[in-house]
Amino acid sequence: KAGVTQTPRYLIKTRGQQVTLSCSPISGHRSVSWYQQTPGQGLQFLFEYFSETQRNKGNFPGRFSGRQFSNSRSEMNVSTLELGDSALYLCASRSTGIAEAFFGQGTRLTVV
Amino acid sequence: DAKTTQPPSMDCAEGRAANLPCNHSTISGNEYVYWYRQIHSQGPQYIIHGLKNNETNEMASLIITEDRKSSTLILPHATLRDTAVYYCIVRSHTGANSKLTFGKGITLSVRP
């Protein structure tokens, strides 16, 4: 069974640009969560989607948004990039009724 | 979710047991203890979770004290590949919230 796949693995963007990251969950998993990891703040929850609906949201500005498609694949978008948005963005999927989350390898975003 | 406290780091010799402590004194009755680990630059990996009974799987054992205010993750025969940051997380299974609140974790260094 394939794991959680995140694309791209690495990305370099310029301040002010916007970026879209993609996450394909494990087959059959309907919940997808996104996390941001930085050296200063550690791992922080961004949002969770379940059956195309945002179910939970972390404390991030509105520049961070996401969506989930009918096949459970998810994208997150960051608009008007700032230097502080440089981070490892992690996606996790879980199946209804199974508690543990499975993480992808992440997308390393660098904003210059 | 209840807060957890872990020492910042510890080390152990290869082949010996690694005992990683975690305090969660404000844990409530419906909250589970989870352990994840993150090897450098990879996504977090689920290890084990439990409510009040001790749990064991192919990776580790989880010992939860009777009052549930603390727990210990045991890696019975640590290898160099177990060098990672280990996160102890407390989470409720009720409701729709699957958010994981990561602290700073404990950095385990396994020495040859």
CSV table of C-alpha atoms in Angstrom, one decimal, chain A residues 1 4 25-33 35 48 55 91-104, chain B residues 32-37 44-50 55 57-59 89 91-93 97-100 102:
chain,number,residue,atom,x,y,z
A,1,LYS,CA,0.0,0.0,0.0
A,4,VAL,CA,1.2,9.5,1.9
A,25,PRO,CA,-3.3,10.4,1.2
A,26,ILE,CA,-3.2,6.6,1.7
A,27,SER,CA,-5.8,4.9,-0.4
A,28,GLY,CA,-9.1,4.8,1.6
A,29,HIS,CA,-8.1,7.5,4.0
A,30,ARG,CA,-10.6,10.3,4.1
A,31,SER,CA,-9.0,12.7,6.6
A,32,VAL,CA,-6.0,14.9,5.6
A,33,SER,CA,-4.3,17.3,8.0
A,35,TYR,CA,1.3,20.9,9.6
A,48,GLU,CA,-7.8,19.2,8.7
A,55,ARG,CA,-13.1,20.2,10.1
A,91,CYS,CA,0.6,16.3,5.3
A,92,ALA,CA,-0.9,13.4,7.3
A,93,SER,CA,-3.8,11.1,6.5
A,94,ARG,CA,-5.9,8.9,8.6
A,95,SER,CA,-8.7,6.5,8.0
A,96,THR,CA,-12.1,6.9,9.7
A,97,GLY,CA,-12.0,4.8,12.8
A,98,ILE,CA,-8.2,4.4,12.9
A,99,ALA,CA,-6.5,6.7,15.3
A,100,GLU,CA,-3.0,7.0,14.1
A,101,ALA,CA,-2.0,9.5,11.5
A,102,PHE,CA,0.5,8.7,8.7
A,103,PHE,CA,2.7,11.5,7.6
A,104,GLY,CA,4.3,12.2,4.2
B,32,TYR,CA,-4.9,8.8,25.0
B,33,VAL,CA,-1.1,8.9,25.1
B,34,TYR,CA,0.5,8.8,21.7
B,35,TRP,CA,4.2,8.5,20.7
B,36,TYR,CA,5.6,9.6,17.3
B,37,ARG,CA,9.2,10.0,16.2
B,44,PRO,CA,6.8,12.0,11.9
B,45,GLN,CA,6.3,8.2,12.2
B,46,TYR,CA,3.6,6.7,14.5
B,47,ILE,CA,5.0,4.4,17.1
B,48,ILE,CA,2.3,3.4,19.6
B,49,HIS,CA,-0.6,4.7,21.7
B,50,GLY,CA,-2.5,3.7,24.8
B,55,GLU,CA,0.9,-1.6,25.2
B,57,ASN,CA,4.0,-3.6,19.4
B,58,GLU,CA,6.9,-4.6,17.1
B,59,MET,CA,8.5,-1.2,17.6
B,89,ILE,CA,1.3,13.6,22.6
B,91,ARG,CA,-5.2,13.4,22.4
B,92,SER,CA,-8.9,12.8,22.9
B,93,HIS,CA,-10.6,10.3,20.7
B,97,ASN,CA,-10.8,16.6,16.4
B,98,SER,CA,-7.9,14.7,15.1
B,99,LYS,CA,-5.3,17.5,15.6
B,100,LEU,CA,-2.0,16.5,17.1
B,102,PHE,CA,3.4,18.5,19.2
